[in-house]
Amino acid sequence: MKLEKITIENYKSIDKVEFITSEINNSFTYSLLGINESGKSSFLKAISLFDNEDISYPQDFFSDSKPVKVILDYIPSKDTLIELKKKLSTLHKFEKEILNKINIKSIQIITEFEPSETTTKTFKENIVFETEIFSDYTLKEKIPTKKEKKKTS
């Protein structure tokens, strides 16, 4: 998978920032440039929140009423998509008709800290689809099944 974007919300001096990655001269090497006290260290510390829980309320919150969020958006490789579809087919019994419709735009890894004295960390994974494909499906015993059309009389 390729890291496409880093989003940081409500951390220290950062209200919200999106860092979009791009390839330059076949390289993904980056530099953070800025004057003193412009948020370079806050940006790097926010990324490190995936591995640690070193956050203090309310000092590390830009606004003490909103959560701190760090979101990593990845674009899945073809191999990752093939593996995901295999797992959906075998583990979750997705039908081939559904699997053929799945086009994933990105996979988000999200860490979030709620604003409180006993700040708790949550960790989520979110799949962003190119188009909505599940409106015609429902879960039956944890297996996606095509909705039955309502009969009209």
PDB file of C-alpha atoms in Angstrom:
ATOM      1  CA  MET A   1       0.000   0.000   0.000  1.00  0.00           C
ATOM      2  CA  LYS A   2       1.108   3.547  -0.670  1.00  0.00           C
ATOM      3  CA  LEU A   3       0.623   6.334   1.863  1.00  0.00           C
ATOM      4  CA  GLU A   4      -1.387   9.010   0.060  1.00  0.00           C
ATOM      5  CA  LYS A   5      -2.299  11.531   2.752  1.00  0.00           C
ATOM      6  CA  ILE A   6      -1.804  12.340   6.430  1.00  0.00           C
ATOM      7  CA  THR A   7      -4.522  14.358   8.175  1.00  0.00           C
ATOM      8  CA  ILE A   8      -4.043  15.797  11.661  1.00  0.00           C
ATOM      9  CA  GLU A   9      -6.887  17.494  13.521  1.00  0.00           C
ATOM     10  CA  ASN A  10      -6.945  19.395  16.791  1.00  0.00           C
ATOM     11  CA  TYR A  11      -3.442  18.553  18.033  1.00  0.00           C
ATOM     12  CA  LYS A  12      -1.384  21.210  19.856  1.00  0.00           C
ATOM     13  CA  SER A  13      -0.956  24.171  17.451  1.00  0.00           C
ATOM     14  CA  ILE A  14      -2.663  22.316  14.580  1.00  0.00           C
ATOM     15  CA  ASP A  15      -6.364  22.951  14.014  1.00  0.00           C
ATOM     16  CA  LYS A  16      -6.406  20.824  10.840  1.00  0.00           C
ATOM     17  CA  VAL A  17      -3.715  20.031   8.299  1.00  0.00           C
ATOM     18  CA  GLU A  18      -3.576  17.636   5.351  1.00  0.00           C
ATOM     19  CA  PHE A  19      -0.213  16.460   4.064  1.00  0.00           C
ATOM     20  CA  ILE A  20      -0.529  14.950   0.577  1.00  0.00           C
ATOM     21  CA  THR A  21       2.298  12.689  -0.534  1.00  0.00           C
ATOM     22  CA  SER A  22       3.609  12.660  -4.077  1.00  0.00           C
ATOM     23  CA  GLU A  23       6.492  11.052  -5.876  1.00  0.00           C
ATOM     24  CA  ILE A  24       9.291  13.390  -6.959  1.00  0.00           C
ATOM     25  CA  ASN A  25      12.152  11.999  -9.065  1.00  0.00           C
ATOM     26  CA  ASN A  26      11.203   8.404  -8.130  1.00  0.00           C
ATOM     27  CA  SER A  27      11.495   9.231  -4.430  1.00  0.00           C
ATOM     28  CA  PHE A  28       9.155   9.600  -1.474  1.00  0.00           C
ATOM     29  CA  THR A  29      11.602  11.491   0.746  1.00  0.00           C
ATOM     30  CA  TYR A  30      10.174  14.542   2.484  1.00  0.00           C
ATOM     31  CA  SER A  31      11.344  17.541   4.422  1.00  0.00           C
ATOM     32  CA  LEU A  32       9.427  19.679   6.865  1.00  0.00           C
ATOM     33  CA  LEU A  33      10.479  23.281   6.538  1.00  0.00           C
ATOM     34  CA  GLY A  34       9.193  26.169   8.598  1.00  0.00           C
ATOM     35  CA  ILE A  35      10.173  28.945  10.939  1.00  0.00           C
ATOM     36  CA  ASN A  36      10.580  28.265  14.655  1.00  0.00           C
ATOM     37  CA  GLU A  37       7.318  27.465  16.475  1.00  0.00           C
ATOM     38  CA  SER A  38       5.435  26.788  13.205  1.00  0.00           C
ATOM     39  CA  GLY A  39       4.291  23.255  14.156  1.00  0.00           C
ATOM     40  CA  LYS A  40       6.947  20.947  12.640  1.00  0.00           C
ATOM     41  CA  SER A  41       7.498  19.046  15.901  1.00  0.00           C
ATOM     42  CA  SER A  42       3.753  18.921  16.591  1.00  0.00           C
ATOM     43  CA  PHE A  43       3.229  17.345  13.166  1.00  0.00           C
ATOM     44  CA  LEU A  44       5.831  14.635  13.870  1.00  0.00           C
ATOM     45  CA  LYS A  45       4.562  14.008  17.417  1.00  0.00           C
ATOM     46  CA  ALA A  46       1.006  13.651  16.097  1.00  0.00           C
ATOM     47  CA  ILE A  47       2.121  10.906  13.713  1.00  0.00           C
ATOM     48  CA  SER A  48       3.845   9.141  16.622  1.00  0.00           C
ATOM     49  CA  LEU A  49       0.484   8.937  18.458  1.00  0.00           C
ATOM     50  CA  PHE A  50      -0.196   5.703  16.562  1.00  0.00           C
ATOM     51  CA  ASP A  51       2.546   4.041  18.609  1.00  0.00           C
ATOM     52  CA  ASN A  52       2.129   5.777  21.957  1.00  0.00           C
ATOM     53  CA  GLU A  53      -0.486   7.443  24.119  1.00  0.00           C
ATOM     54  CA  ASP A  54       1.608  10.382  25.261  1.00  0.00           C
ATOM     55  CA  ILE A  55      -1.097  13.052  25.205  1.00  0.00           C
ATOM     56  CA  SER A  56      -2.273  15.452  27.898  1.00  0.00           C
ATOM     57  CA  TYR A  57      -5.663  17.075  28.267  1.00  0.00           C
ATOM     58  CA  PRO A  58      -6.191  19.993  27.690  1.00  0.00           C
ATOM     59  CA  GLN A  59      -2.589  21.034  26.858  1.00  0.00           C
ATOM     60  CA  ASP A  60      -2.277  18.919  23.693  1.00  0.00           C
ATOM     61  CA  PHE A  61      -5.715  19.803  22.308  1.00  0.00           C
ATOM     62  CA  PHE A  62      -6.079  22.778  19.941  1.00  0.00           C
ATOM     63  CA  SER A  63      -9.698  22.982  21.102  1.00  0.00           C
ATOM     64  CA  ASP A  64     -10.557  21.248  24.371  1.00  0.00           C
ATOM     65  CA  SER A  65     -14.036  20.323  23.082  1.00  0.00           C
ATOM     66  CA  LYS A  66     -13.025  18.239  20.031  1.00  0.00           C
ATOM     67  CA  PRO A  67     -11.043  15.006  19.750  1.00  0.00           C
ATOM     68  CA  VAL A  68      -7.494  14.790  18.447  1.00  0.00           C
ATOM     69  CA  LYS A  69      -7.463  12.771  15.211  1.00  0.00           C
ATOM     70  CA  VAL A  70      -4.648  11.456  13.087  1.00  0.00           C
ATOM     71  CA  ILE A  71      -5.674   9.785   9.829  1.00  0.00           C
ATOM     72  CA  LEU A  72      -3.384   7.913   7.447  1.00  0.00           C
ATOM     73  CA  ASP A  73      -4.908   7.364   3.994  1.00  0.00           C
ATOM     74  CA  TYR A  74      -3.400   4.520   1.991  1.00  0.00           C
ATOM     75  CA  ILE A  75      -4.013   3.522  -1.612  1.00  0.00           C
ATOM     76  CA  PRO A  76      -4.075  -0.270  -1.771  1.00  0.00           C
ATOM     77  CA  SER A  77      -1.883  -2.076  -4.284  1.00  0.00           C
ATOM     78  CA  LYS A  78      -3.351  -4.602  -6.742  1.00  0.00           C
ATOM     79  CA  ASP A  79      -1.918  -7.419  -4.610  1.00  0.00           C
ATOM     80  CA  THR A  80      -3.597  -5.994  -1.499  1.00  0.00           C
ATOM     81  CA  LEU A  81      -6.948  -5.782  -3.314  1.00  0.00           C
ATOM     82  CA  ILE A  82      -6.645  -9.383  -4.529  1.00  0.00           C
ATOM     83  CA  GLU A  83      -5.840 -10.568  -1.003  1.00  0.00           C
ATOM     84  CA  LEU A  84      -8.728  -8.559   0.473  1.00  0.00           C
ATOM     85  CA  LYS A  85     -11.194 -10.027  -2.037  1.00  0.00           C
ATOM     86  CA  LYS A  86      -9.954 -13.545  -1.251  1.00  0.00           C
ATOM     87  CA  LYS A  87     -10.558 -12.965   2.453  1.00  0.00           C
ATOM     88  CA  LEU A  88     -13.987 -11.462   1.822  1.00  0.00           C
ATOM     89  CA  SER A  89     -14.866 -14.484  -0.278  1.00  0.00           C
ATOM     90  CA  THR A  90     -13.616 -17.186   2.080  1.00  0.00           C
ATOM     91  CA  LEU A  91     -14.042 -15.689   5.547  1.00  0.00           C
ATOM     92  CA  HIS A  92     -17.156 -13.588   5.043  1.00  0.00           C
ATOM     93  CA  LYS A  93     -18.842 -15.485   2.188  1.00  0.00           C
ATOM     94  CA  PHE A  94     -19.153 -12.503  -0.151  1.00  0.00           C
ATOM     95  CA  GLU A  95     -20.646 -13.543  -3.481  1.00  0.00           C
ATOM     96  CA  LYS A  96     -18.631 -13.094  -6.682  1.00  0.00           C
ATOM     97  CA  GLU A  97     -21.223 -10.563  -7.908  1.00  0.00           C
ATOM     98  CA  ILE A  98     -20.398  -8.309  -4.929  1.00  0.00           C
ATOM     99  CA  LEU A  99     -16.650  -8.825  -5.155  1.00  0.00           C
ATOM    100  CA  ASN A 100     -16.615  -7.771  -8.811  1.00  0.00           C
ATOM    101  CA  LYS A 101     -18.262  -4.464  -7.870  1.00  0.00           C
ATOM    102  CA  ILE A 102     -15.798  -3.576  -5.112  1.00  0.00           C
ATOM    103  CA  ASN A 103     -13.453  -0.729  -6.065  1.00  0.00           C
ATOM    104  CA  ILE A 104     -11.565   0.646  -3.097  1.00  0.00           C
ATOM    105  CA  LYS A 105     -10.417   4.260  -3.206  1.00  0.00           C
ATOM    106  CA  SER A 106      -8.409   4.174   0.016  1.00  0.00           C
ATOM    107  CA  ILE A 107      -7.938   2.518   3.356  1.00  0.00           C
ATOM    108  CA  GLN A 108      -7.826   4.824   6.362  1.00  0.00           C
ATOM    109  CA  ILE A 109      -6.071   4.064   9.615  1.00  0.00           C
ATOM    110  CA  ILE A 110      -7.393   6.430  12.307  1.00  0.00           C
ATOM    111  CA  THR A 111      -6.318   7.086  15.866  1.00  0.00           C
ATOM    112  CA  GLU A 112      -8.426   9.393  18.009  1.00  0.00           C
ATOM    113  CA  PHE A 113      -8.225  10.799  21.532  1.00  0.00           C
ATOM    114  CA  GLU A 114     -11.373  12.045  23.231  1.00  0.00           C
ATOM    115  CA  PRO A 115     -11.091  15.333  25.147  1.00  0.00           C
ATOM    116  CA  SER A 116     -11.249  14.478  28.851  1.00  0.00           C
ATOM    117  CA  GLU A 117      -9.057  14.151  31.922  1.00  0.00           C
ATOM    118  CA  THR A 118      -9.001  10.388  31.341  1.00  0.00           C
ATOM    119  CA  THR A 119      -8.227  10.596  27.650  1.00  0.00           C
ATOM    120  CA  THR A 120      -8.813   7.305  25.886  1.00  0.00           C
ATOM    121  CA  LYS A 121      -7.307   6.287  22.586  1.00  0.00           C
ATOM    122  CA  THR A 122      -9.409   4.624  19.900  1.00  0.00           C
ATOM    123  CA  PHE A 123      -8.111   2.981  16.796  1.00  0.00           C
ATOM    124  CA  LYS A 124     -10.182   2.415  13.645  1.00  0.00           C
ATOM    125  CA  GLU A 125      -9.753   1.162  10.121  1.00  0.00           C
ATOM    126  CA  ASN A 126     -12.048   2.493   7.441  1.00  0.00           C
ATOM    127  CA  ILE A 127     -12.413   1.402   3.817  1.00  0.00           C
ATOM    128  CA  VAL A 128     -13.407   4.179   1.405  1.00  0.00           C
ATOM    129  CA  PHE A 129     -15.141   2.852  -1.708  1.00  0.00           C
ATOM    130  CA  GLU A 130     -15.091   4.513  -5.137  1.00  0.00           C
ATOM    131  CA  THR A 131     -18.873   4.136  -5.366  1.00  0.00           C
ATOM    132  CA  GLU A 132     -21.613   2.972  -3.020  1.00  0.00           C
ATOM    133  CA  ILE A 133     -22.269  -0.666  -3.859  1.00  0.00           C
ATOM    134  CA  PHE A 134     -23.975  -2.062  -0.801  1.00  0.00           C
ATOM    135  CA  SER A 135     -27.296  -0.216  -0.966  1.00  0.00           C
ATOM    136  CA  ASP A 136     -28.892  -3.321  -2.529  1.00  0.00           C
ATOM    137  CA  TYR A 137     -27.505  -5.628   0.178  1.00  0.00           C
ATOM    138  CA  THR A 138     -28.241  -6.444   3.790  1.00  0.00           C
ATOM    139  CA  LEU A 139     -26.518  -8.593   6.408  1.00  0.00           C
ATOM    140  CA  LYS A 140     -28.061 -11.975   7.166  1.00  0.00           C
ATOM    141  CA  GLU A 141     -26.112 -13.840   9.833  1.00  0.00           C
ATOM    142  CA  LYS A 142     -23.083 -11.616   9.081  1.00  0.00           C
ATOM    143  CA  ILE A 143     -23.190 -12.533   5.364  1.00  0.00           C
ATOM    144  CA  PRO A 144     -24.021  -9.819   2.775  1.00  0.00           C
ATOM    145  CA  THR A 145     -27.140 -10.871   0.920  1.00  0.00           C
ATOM    146  CA  LYS A 146     -28.993  -9.113  -1.884  1.00  0.00           C
ATOM    147  CA  LYS A 147     -32.178  -7.465  -0.612  1.00  0.00           C
ATOM    148  CA  GLU A 148     -35.401  -8.996  -1.771  1.00  0.00           C
ATOM    149  CA  LYS A 149     -37.522  -6.740  -3.910  1.00  0.00           C
ATOM    150  CA  LYS A 150     -40.790  -5.777  -2.299  1.00  0.00           C
ATOM    151  CA  LYS A 151     -43.772  -7.197  -4.064  1.00  0.00           C
ATOM    152  CA  THR A 152     -46.371  -4.720  -5.162  1.00  0.00           C
ATOM    153  CA  SER A 153     -49.991  -5.788  -5.437  1.00  0.00           C
TER     154      SER A 153
END
